[in-house]
């Protein structure tokens, strides 16, 4: 099967305008007749639900939290990119496009990424109009900073809480549509299945997390904005409830899962400090603008950092990458941190940490300036570690943070299942094999505010659909399947807690499918995952009942899906016999230990089709065609 | 330098909104002082699960102090003893071996208990639905730099916008007032030029909704400001009152 990305013809910069004109419009009077389900209320889901309702569609919006304001987009700290060029420093739509394509190591579609760069400017305009208090200069104009591997200052920010402010903006817009009666909210609902009728996505089955009731909802289209699966590693910077279940259920109903092996390990997180640890905390990489990363030159040097003289410190990023220094992309920074620790130069109690030092920045700019930029991050660091970063350098280590893989979508953000749209982190689309800093917020809002409002109309009037209600047998089947599975989870009655099994899964993936991978390790991981999955269904202990507020049951369902999905992740990593971006296979590296792509054989999207629980998934390749940029070896020297 | 402590917990257990709840006592030993408070409850829950008992239900999600999902009254204080800290960011190093820690859910008429420490805060969403937004549709906004906003005003708006909607203000107020929450949102928009056109309507609608939902009135006790994990100032309540009175006096919206 040849996947059709439906990329419009014509010059790159004209594609989106041309496509918008060619897409059919829905008569304004008819929009109210269409029901749209939006799952998730993060930046993508919240902005989509609000914008679709503004157009007049009737929207049902679901989330697992108690309020749409709490989706994990809220935790994004650093900022949002846009090609405004307010700083007159050489930025442009083309440069943002190029940086994003290059940052993703040439594994994303040109057309999607260019559109993202084009709409980025509208996002900032809209967010300011919504009352988002972005940082400003004394003259009253918006402030920018350079961020995560960019050589221009294109990042807009609201202290260290940009995700929170953007999400609350989308939430405000959403609540305005609730007031208008066009959005109905369904909080504390977890999507447990996608309903496909005549090959089209027509609804979902959810569990009411308070009463345990299984509910069915039918619609003309389903928009999934259910986030990423970084929690497959157990420890990650994701929120505790972030999971793969919704997208994995859709995969099992026929949607293709693309590039699952592209998982980003973020370089600046607070290091792990105990087995009880439930999650990892990110320290925004904006800190790398002023902080200098170093380790002692001598392996095993256990002196406190302030007693290690300058001459005995190795500022390894600055030394190795003179032009980008501490601002190299995330994958490069993470791998280098691991390499230093593997050499025995790691610091802290565990030896799995490197220093991020603000001494020179404080000397240069003064404590007040640094406090104004990073005050809340320093405070958060001190709360967690009881160490004061104004006085002693921070300790950081990479952690699982974001996933570039997700459900396959075409240029319209529609999956291979007609009527199923996938946006935000849940899709695979714009970041290639590695996401640049401050680009996730941009993509989530681009998808929700500026792409789906156009493309969904084209689908709704472009394709016939039969009338469907939740009485359709496909809904009954889904409810039956979901109920059976819940009953099965509750009846295992084994001896290990779900968290304990999840922790072990995380260890397997971190060890064999984390920052670097090898064929031997991946084969081993696959076997270990299969064994652990077997153990889960025989020995997991899930207390409580199905008709209750049962958080253990919620987690059990998610971990059961992670145990299946983890194998797909490993299979994809095994099949991609090259290194690119965040996917680093030891066997494929340049002499300078950078990821070495194989453009001849792997310049494609790997989209996996579910073939049954006991059958290997089938790989479909979407070739990536580059007509506007030249594929180069990434170099940040 | 790791140190472990032994503590006694008295935790509110309540099966659902319709039945009576009560305190149960648990002993947690060998708790690392580097654990967060929620990780400590995780450890207790793992043991309860293995012992065949029902684990303690509590809301939480991001565990980095920004989503506003977690929260409980710890030894009589919302989010525990540390200033400017959510429960998930409170660490066990602030407790000592031998301590007894009392943990209760938020208590307010407008926040019914769902189970144990989890409560229903959807009343906050309803206050926002009443007017906590600027009425601007997607598309067609002017250039982001078209209206300069002084840094001072932008910072003040940001101070107010930092609210995470956790409900600690309501839980710590003797009157279970939601004025800090509502005042923060009204202030954020009232301060910014984009929010001015609707400021009067917004203040009236949100304050009325707040009253309708059985939140109490502000009695100037200032507990909310002390317990707010984001240290939102009660000057926002004063600003809300000014906006509300102005709106009431202004004929345009009467």
XYZ file of N, CA and C in Angstrom, chain A residues 8-226:
657
model
N 0.097 19.190 -1.523
C -0.330 19.952 -2.694
C 0.852 20.193 -3.646
N 0.543 20.333 -4.900
C 1.602 20.602 -5.877
C 1.979 22.083 -5.831
N 2.973 22.457 -6.595
C 3.357 23.869 -6.677
C 4.528 24.197 -5.779
N 5.000 25.452 -5.893
C 6.150 25.867 -5.087
C 5.853 25.763 -3.589
N 6.877 25.460 -2.808
C 6.712 25.196 -1.377
C 5.956 26.321 -0.665
N 6.341 27.566 -0.948
C 5.730 28.662 -0.192
C 4.281 28.930 -0.597
N 3.839 28.352 -1.719
C 2.456 28.598 -2.148
C 1.513 27.450 -1.810
N 2.086 26.336 -1.348
C 1.272 25.122 -1.188
C 0.076 25.330 -0.268
N 0.315 25.932 0.889
C -0.763 26.041 1.878
C -1.849 26.987 1.386
N -1.467 28.112 0.806
C -2.474 29.049 0.279
C -3.310 28.378 -0.814
N -2.614 27.691 -1.689
C -3.294 27.021 -2.789
C -4.249 25.961 -2.247
N -3.766 25.201 -1.272
C -4.573 24.126 -0.699
C -5.799 24.679 0.012
N -5.612 25.764 0.724
C -6.745 26.357 1.451
C -7.828 26.793 0.468
N -7.394 27.282 -0.677
C -8.369 27.703 -1.675
C -9.078 26.495 -2.286
N -8.327 25.423 -2.473
C -8.914 24.250 -3.130
C -9.807 23.425 -2.209
N -9.579 23.544 -0.891
C -10.403 22.775 0.046
C -11.851 23.259 -0.050
N -12.779 22.306 -0.022
C -14.191 22.698 -0.082
C -14.592 23.370 1.226
N -15.528 24.285 1.115
C -16.024 24.975 2.308
C -17.346 24.362 2.745
N -17.586 24.452 4.047
C -18.871 24.005 4.573
C -19.765 25.233 4.694
N -20.960 25.147 4.165
C -21.919 26.239 4.280
C -22.110 26.602 5.760
N -21.997 27.893 6.092
C -22.081 28.280 7.510
C -23.332 27.730 8.197
N -24.425 27.695 7.490
C -25.672 27.222 8.103
C -25.631 25.729 8.384
N -24.753 25.034 7.686
C -24.695 23.579 7.862
C -23.720 23.135 8.942
N -22.836 24.055 9.360
C -21.777 23.624 10.284
C -22.342 23.046 11.579
N -23.439 23.635 12.051
C -24.053 23.170 13.292
C -24.515 21.718 13.222
N -24.716 21.238 11.986
C -25.206 19.856 11.838
C -24.090 18.838 12.039
N -22.854 19.308 12.037
C -21.753 18.358 12.186
C -21.310 18.250 13.634
N -21.182 17.014 14.091
C -20.654 16.742 15.424
C -19.201 16.330 15.314
N -18.362 16.968 16.100
C -16.947 16.611 16.067
C -16.499 16.264 17.480
N -15.803 15.157 17.579
C -15.236 14.757 18.868
C -13.778 15.197 18.896
N -13.391 15.900 19.940
C -11.982 16.240 20.134
C -11.538 15.569 21.436
N -10.538 14.719 21.354
C -10.045 14.039 22.555
C -8.755 14.721 22.992
N -8.767 15.249 24.197
C -7.599 15.962 24.710
C -7.857 17.457 24.723
N -7.320 18.121 25.735
C -7.542 19.565 25.877
C -6.228 20.307 26.052
N -5.153 19.736 25.535
C -3.875 20.441 25.584
C -3.844 21.539 24.540
N -2.651 21.962 24.170
C -2.565 23.059 23.207
C -3.242 22.694 21.901
N -3.059 21.467 21.419
C -3.687 21.081 20.159
C -5.194 20.894 20.346
N -5.573 20.095 21.332
C -6.991 19.778 21.520
C -7.812 20.991 21.936
N -7.292 21.751 22.878
C -8.027 22.928 23.356
C -8.209 23.951 22.253
N -7.126 24.205 21.504
C -7.223 25.211 20.451
C -8.114 24.714 19.313
N -8.069 23.409 19.023
C -8.920 22.865 17.957
C -10.389 22.944 18.357
N -10.694 22.503 19.572
C -12.089 22.492 20.009
C -12.656 23.912 19.989
N -11.860 24.864 20.483
C -12.331 26.246 20.509
C -12.531 26.776 19.094
N -11.531 26.573 18.221
C -11.605 27.145 16.873
C -12.715 26.509 16.042
N -12.905 25.199 16.200
C -13.969 24.537 15.440
C -15.331 25.036 15.900
N -15.477 25.235 17.207
C -16.752 25.748 17.724
C -16.985 27.182 17.248
N -15.907 27.972 17.196
C -16.054 29.347 16.702
C -16.617 29.357 15.286
N -16.236 28.325 14.511
C -16.744 28.250 13.141
C -18.200 27.800 13.103
N -18.681 27.239 14.214
C -20.073 26.814 14.262
C -20.288 25.316 14.350
N -19.216 24.545 14.358
C -19.368 23.097 14.528
C -19.775 22.795 15.964
N -20.444 21.662 16.140
C -20.800 21.233 17.482
C -19.718 20.262 17.979
N -19.075 20.620 19.074
C -17.891 19.886 19.513
C -18.107 19.233 20.879
N -17.712 17.965 20.963
C -17.618 17.301 22.274
C -16.136 17.164 22.597
N -15.736 17.637 23.759
C -14.314 17.679 24.096
C -14.054 16.870 25.381
N -13.127 15.937 25.274
C -12.876 14.986 26.376
C -11.478 15.186 26.967
N -11.348 14.959 28.275
C -10.008 14.927 28.863
C -9.984 14.040 30.103
N -8.783 13.575 30.452
C -8.660 12.689 31.624
C -8.550 13.478 32.932
N -8.150 14.732 32.837
C -8.007 15.517 34.059
C -9.378 16.005 34.535
N -9.400 16.658 35.699
C -10.679 17.159 36.210
C -11.101 18.434 35.503
N -10.146 19.083 34.828
C -10.464 20.301 34.097
C -9.581 20.372 32.857
N -10.123 20.953 31.779
C -9.295 21.052 30.566
C -8.058 21.919 30.764
N -8.012 22.691 31.829
C -6.883 23.587 32.035
C -5.619 22.861 32.483
N -5.696 21.556 32.729
C -4.555 20.882 33.348
C -3.761 19.990 32.405
N -4.091 19.961 31.128
C -3.373 19.081 30.191
C -1.870 19.350 30.287
N -1.075 18.366 29.898
C 0.354 18.465 30.188
C 1.084 19.543 29.388
N 0.465 20.093 28.366
C 1.071 21.252 27.693
C 1.418 22.325 28.716
N 0.683 22.324 29.806
C 0.849 23.362 30.830
C 2.260 23.378 31.402
N 2.963 22.261 31.309
C 4.269 22.183 31.959
C 5.404 22.694 31.077
N 5.118 23.005 29.814
C 6.185 23.505 28.941
C 6.691 24.825 29.504
N 7.997 24.929 29.606
C 8.541 26.086 30.308
C 9.047 27.161 29.355
N 9.892 26.752 28.410
C 10.755 27.694 27.722
C 10.118 28.718 26.829
N 9.320 28.314 25.870
C 8.780 29.313 24.972
C 8.181 28.739 23.716
N 7.804 29.649 22.826
C 7.194 29.271 21.558
C 7.888 30.041 20.431
N 8.264 29.325 19.397
C 8.959 29.944 18.275
C 7.998 30.602 17.297
N 8.457 31.655 16.667
C 7.737 32.241 15.538
C 8.747 33.014 14.707
N 8.446 33.103 13.417
C 9.397 33.722 12.487
C 9.115 35.210 12.331
N 8.832 35.889 13.414
C 8.467 37.305 13.343
C 9.631 38.191 12.910
N 10.833 37.777 13.220
C 12.017 38.605 12.958
C 11.919 39.984 13.613
N 11.276 40.054 14.771
C 11.184 41.322 15.503
C 12.575 41.830 15.893
N 13.538 40.905 16.015
C 14.861 41.313 16.490
C 15.784 41.730 15.350
N 15.284 41.647 14.122
C 16.091 42.089 12.980
C 17.410 41.307 12.877
N 17.365 40.041 13.311
C 18.611 39.280 13.350
C 18.688 38.209 12.267
N 17.922 38.405 11.213
C 18.068 37.513 10.071
C 17.075 36.363 10.044
N 16.045 36.434 10.858
C 15.074 35.346 10.853
C 14.085 35.538 9.703
N 13.462 34.465 9.321
C 12.437 34.511 8.269
C 11.673 33.199 8.335
N 10.543 33.148 7.642
C 9.777 31.899 7.576
C 10.670 30.791 7.015
N 11.436 31.159 5.999
C 12.290 30.137 5.382
C 13.335 29.627 6.368
N 13.896 30.537 7.179
C 14.922 30.100 8.118
C 14.326 29.209 9.217
N 13.145 29.557 9.699
C 12.493 28.714 10.708
C 12.184 27.340 10.107
N 11.694 27.353 8.885
C 11.434 26.099 8.171
C 12.717 25.277 8.063
N 13.783 25.940 7.613
C 15.031 25.210 7.391
C 15.600 24.672 8.705
N 15.597 25.509 9.737
C 16.125 25.067 11.037
C 15.355 23.857 11.559
N 14.036 23.876 11.360
C 13.204 22.786 11.882
C 13.462 21.494 11.102
N 13.583 21.617 9.791
C 13.871 20.437 8.959
C 15.253 19.873 9.301
N 16.215 20.775 9.429
C 17.576 20.330 9.735
C 17.638 19.768 11.150
N 17.007 20.479 12.099
C 16.995 20.007 13.485
C 16.399 18.613 13.571
N 15.408 18.327 12.735
C 14.774 17.010 12.714
C 15.567 15.994 11.911
N 16.766 16.365 11.540
C 17.696 15.509 10.795
C 17.072 14.986 9.494
N 16.344 15.852 8.816
C 15.806 15.560 7.485
C 14.935 14.307 7.463
N 14.085 14.206 8.480
C 13.163 13.093 8.508
C 11.717 13.571 8.667
N 11.481 14.847 8.290
C 10.102 15.355 8.292
C 9.746 15.822 6.881
N 8.459 16.018 6.657
C 8.008 16.466 5.329
C 8.249 17.954 5.157
N 8.814 18.328 4.031
C 9.037 19.744 3.743
C 7.741 20.552 3.837
N 6.700 20.045 3.204
C 5.466 20.844 3.079
C 4.834 21.116 4.449
N 4.807 20.097 5.316
C 4.216 20.303 6.641
C 5.023 21.311 7.452
N 6.327 21.160 7.388
C 7.176 22.022 8.214
C 7.110 23.466 7.713
N 7.054 23.630 6.398
C 6.962 24.993 5.881
C 5.655 25.662 6.309
N 4.579 24.904 6.274
C 3.291 25.457 6.721
C 3.380 25.865 8.200
N 4.034 25.014 8.984
C 4.198 25.320 10.404
C 4.903 26.661 10.590
N 5.973 26.869 9.818
C 6.715 28.127 9.932
C 5.844 29.299 9.474
N 5.048 29.069 8.439
C 4.180 30.139 7.932
C 3.151 30.589 8.967
N 2.484 29.627 9.611
C 1.416 30.031 10.525
C 1.956 30.452 11.892
N 3.260 30.230 12.116
C 3.806 30.532 13.450
C 3.543 31.987 13.847
N 3.629 32.892 12.878
C 3.440 34.307 13.210
C 2.005 34.616 13.630
N 1.042 33.948 12.994
C -0.367 34.177 13.363
C -0.632 33.723 14.798
N 0.098 32.677 15.217
C -0.127 32.163 16.575
C 0.190 33.254 17.594
N 1.329 33.916 17.397
C 1.725 34.944 18.365
C 0.700 36.082 18.368
N 0.276 36.507 17.186
C -0.743 37.562 17.105
C -1.994 37.153 17.892
N -2.433 35.933 17.628
C -3.673 35.482 18.266
C -3.522 35.387 19.780
N -2.390 34.859 20.221
C -2.188 34.678 21.657
C -2.119 36.025 22.381
N -1.500 37.013 21.761
C -1.461 38.340 22.376
C -2.887 38.901 22.468
N -3.661 38.698 21.412
C -5.049 39.184 21.423
C -5.874 38.498 22.510
N -5.505 37.266 22.850
C -6.220 36.526 23.906
C -5.869 37.008 25.298
N -4.862 37.860 25.400
C -4.472 38.365 26.717
C -3.381 37.550 27.390
N -2.558 36.903 26.596
C -1.447 36.144 27.189
C -0.306 37.107 27.518
N 0.105 37.152 28.775
C 1.114 38.137 29.193
C 2.536 37.718 28.858
N 2.877 37.768 27.573
C 4.248 37.465 27.166
C 5.207 38.484 27.777
N 6.462 38.070 27.904
C 7.482 38.987 28.399
C 7.661 40.141 27.415
N 7.903 41.350 27.968
C 8.040 42.547 27.127
C 9.281 43.341 27.501
N 9.718 44.132 26.536
C 10.832 45.046 26.768
C 10.301 46.309 27.442
N 11.227 47.175 27.878
C 10.785 48.412 28.549
C 9.897 49.254 27.643
N 10.187 49.251 26.350
C 9.384 50.037 25.415
C 7.998 49.486 25.175
N 7.713 48.313 25.730
C 6.378 47.755 25.589
C 6.231 46.734 24.477
N 7.308 46.531 23.706
C 7.224 45.521 22.650
C 7.624 44.153 23.197
N 7.276 43.123 22.438
C 7.507 41.758 22.903
C 8.991 41.430 22.954
N 9.359 40.659 23.954
C 10.742 40.256 24.150
C 10.962 38.877 23.506
N 12.156 38.641 23.036
C 12.495 37.336 22.467
C 13.778 36.817 23.078
N 13.925 35.496 23.027
C 15.230 34.954 23.386
C 15.623 33.857 22.399
N 16.901 33.592 22.359
C 17.348 32.492 21.514
C 17.260 31.236 22.351
N 16.975 30.129 21.723
C 16.562 28.969 22.495
C 16.927 27.691 21.773
N 17.460 26.756 22.537
C 17.635 25.375 22.077
C 18.181 25.210 20.671
N 19.353 25.721 20.412
C 19.990 25.431 19.136
C 19.671 26.419 18.031
N 19.011 27.525 18.334
C 18.740 28.512 17.286
C 19.747 29.651 17.377
N 20.171 30.152 16.211
C 21.124 31.254 16.220
C 20.437 32.600 16.054
N 19.105 32.576 16.018
C 18.345 33.831 16.034
C 17.456 33.821 17.278
N 17.044 35.030 17.690
C 16.149 35.120 18.845
C 14.720 35.156 18.335
N 14.084 33.991 18.318
C 12.726 33.911 17.787
C 11.749 33.328 18.793
N 12.199 33.147 20.028
C 11.354 32.491 20.996
C 10.631 33.507 21.878
N 9.309 33.421 21.903
C 8.471 34.256 22.758
C 8.211 33.485 24.046
N 8.129 34.185 25.147
C 8.018 33.457 26.409
C 7.259 34.259 27.460
N 6.727 33.542 28.421
C 6.061 34.153 29.566
C 6.740 33.573 30.801
N 7.744 34.265 31.286
C 8.649 33.741 32.325
C 9.039 32.308 31.959
N 9.058 31.422 32.956
C 9.345 30.012 32.639
C 8.058 29.225 32.549
N 6.963 29.908 32.233
C 5.649 29.257 32.263
C 4.910 29.457 30.954
N 5.624 29.419 29.850
C 4.992 29.717 28.572
C 3.879 28.725 28.236
N 4.135 27.449 28.494
C 3.111 26.439 28.205
C 1.850 26.699 28.997
N 2.031 27.049 30.259
C 0.874 27.332 31.108
C 0.058 28.483 30.520
N 0.735 29.562 30.157
C 0.004 30.731 29.680
C -0.687 30.459 28.345
N -0.002 29.756 27.449
C -0.634 29.442 26.163
C -1.808 28.501 26.364
N -1.636 27.545 27.271
C -2.729 26.605 27.504
C -3.915 27.324 28.126
N -3.644 28.206 29.077
C -4.761 28.925 29.692
C -5.449 29.829 28.662
N -4.692 30.296 27.681
C -5.303 31.059 26.587
C -6.259 30.189 25.784
N -5.803 29.008 25.425
C -6.656 28.086 24.673
C -7.853 27.667 25.523
N -7.601 27.463 26.798
C -8.668 27.078 27.738
C -9.731 28.176 27.841
N -9.266 29.428 27.894
C -10.206 30.549 27.916
C -11.096 30.540 26.676
N -10.444 30.376 25.518
C -11.203 30.358 24.267
C -12.193 29.196 24.264
N -11.741 28.081 24.823
C -12.600 26.901 24.894
C -13.804 27.165 25.797
N -13.548 27.775 26.945
C -14.639 28.007 27.889
C -15.636 29.027 27.336
N -15.139 29.916 26.513
C -16.044 30.873 25.856
C -17.021 30.121 24.949
N -16.525 29.064 24.312
C -17.410 28.281 23.450
C -18.326 27.365 24.256
N -17.886 26.986 25.459
C -18.789 26.252 26.353
C -19.954 27.177 26.705
N -19.617 28.442 26.997
C -20.661 29.420 27.317
C -21.603 29.601 26.135
N -21.046 29.524 24.920
C -21.868 29.703 23.718
C -22.686 28.455 23.385
N -22.448 27.386 24.119
C -23.221 26.159 23.904
C -22.725 25.304 22.748
N -21.576 25.631 22.203
C -21.082 24.861 21.061
C -20.061 23.802 21.456
N -19.517 23.912 22.645
C -18.632 22.854 23.149
C -19.262 22.247 24.389
N -19.325 20.920 24.422
C -19.712 20.235 25.647
C -18.473 19.547 26.182
N -18.177 19.790 27.448
C -16.977 19.222 28.050
C -17.269 17.892 28.720
N -16.331 16.977 28.576
C -16.418 15.699 29.279
C -15.101 15.463 30.019
N -14.919 16.112 31.174
C -13.681 15.873 31.922
C -13.727 14.518 32.632
N -12.576 14.101 33.118
C -12.441 12.806 33.806
C -13.031 11.683 32.973
N -12.715 11.694 31.681
C -13.100 10.594 30.784
C -11.828 10.097 30.118
N -11.674 8.790 30.050
C -10.510 8.238 29.370
C -10.953 7.486 28.128
N -10.386 7.872 26.984
C -10.730 7.186 25.736
C -10.157 5.781 25.758
N -11.023 4.788 25.586
C -10.552 3.399 25.611
C -10.686 2.702 24.275
N -11.450 3.284 23.360
C -11.480 2.681 22.022
C -11.979 3.681 20.990
N -11.536 3.437 19.761
C -11.999 4.215 18.612
C -13.010 3.352 17.875
N -14.097 3.960 17.415
C -15.109 3.194 16.688
C -15.022 3.529 15.201
N -14.794 2.481 14.412
C -14.626 2.652 12.968
C -15.786 1.942 12.268
N -16.495 2.689 11.422
C -17.640 2.115 10.703
C -17.442 2.408 9.214
N -17.565 1.394 8.386
C -17.302 1.528 6.944
C -15.926 2.136 6.678
N -14.967 1.804 7.495
C -13.618 2.329 7.295
C -13.437 3.753 7.768
N -14.492 4.374 8.289
C -14.383 5.772 8.737
C -14.449 5.842 10.263
N -13.683 6.766 10.838
C -13.728 6.978 12.291
C -15.044 7.675 12.621
N -15.860 7.042 13.464
C -17.180 7.598 13.730
C -17.484 7.793 15.208
N -16.537 7.512 16.060
C -16.842 7.755 17.460
C -15.820 7.148 18.388
N -16.075 7.307 19.665
C -15.153 6.762 20.656
C -15.943 6.133 21.809
N -15.250 5.283 22.533
C -15.800 4.727 23.762
C -14.895 5.188 24.893
N -15.494 5.749 25.932
C -14.701 6.281 27.040
C -15.176 5.691 28.358
N -14.287 5.769 29.344
C -14.681 5.378 30.696
C -14.829 6.639 31.527
N -15.972 6.756 32.185
C -16.169 7.830 33.147
C -15.355 7.459 34.382
N -14.333 8.246 34.672
C -13.373 7.839 35.694
C -13.910 7.987 37.109
N -15.050 8.650 37.268
C -15.635 8.749 38.606
C -16.590 7.586 38.857
N -17.460 7.302 37.904
C -18.475 6.267 38.126
C -18.080 4.916 37.535
N -17.099 4.927 36.637
C -16.709 3.679 35.980
C -17.594 3.324 34.794
N -18.600 4.141 34.532
C -19.511 3.855 33.429
C -18.778 3.935 32.084
N -19.103 3.003 31.187
C -18.521 3.023 29.839
C -19.513 3.761 28.932
N -19.044 4.843 28.303
C -19.939 5.690 27.513
C -19.543 5.648 26.038
N -20.534 5.740 25.168
C -20.289 5.778 23.721
C -20.646 7.147 23.168
N -19.831 7.645 22.252
C -20.103 8.945 21.628
C -19.866 8.835 20.122
N -20.874 9.214 19.334
C -20.755 9.157 17.877
C -20.509 10.558 17.324
N -19.860 10.625 16.162
C -19.573 11.934 15.574
C -19.286 11.783 14.086
N -19.187 12.924 13.410
C -18.825 12.918 11.989
C -17.322 12.793 11.802
N -16.566 13.226 12.798
C -15.114 13.098 12.722
C -14.562 13.051 14.139
N -13.416 12.399 14.276
C -12.760 12.297 15.580
C -11.382 12.957 15.471
N -11.106 13.892 16.361
C -9.812 14.580 16.366
C -9.079 14.163 17.635
N -7.996 13.421 17.470
C -7.261 12.950 18.652
C -6.062 13.841 18.925
N -6.027 14.385 20.127
C -4.903 15.239 20.546
C -4.500 14.739 21.921
N -4.040 13.498 21.958
C -3.891 12.812 23.234
C -2.450 12.742 23.706
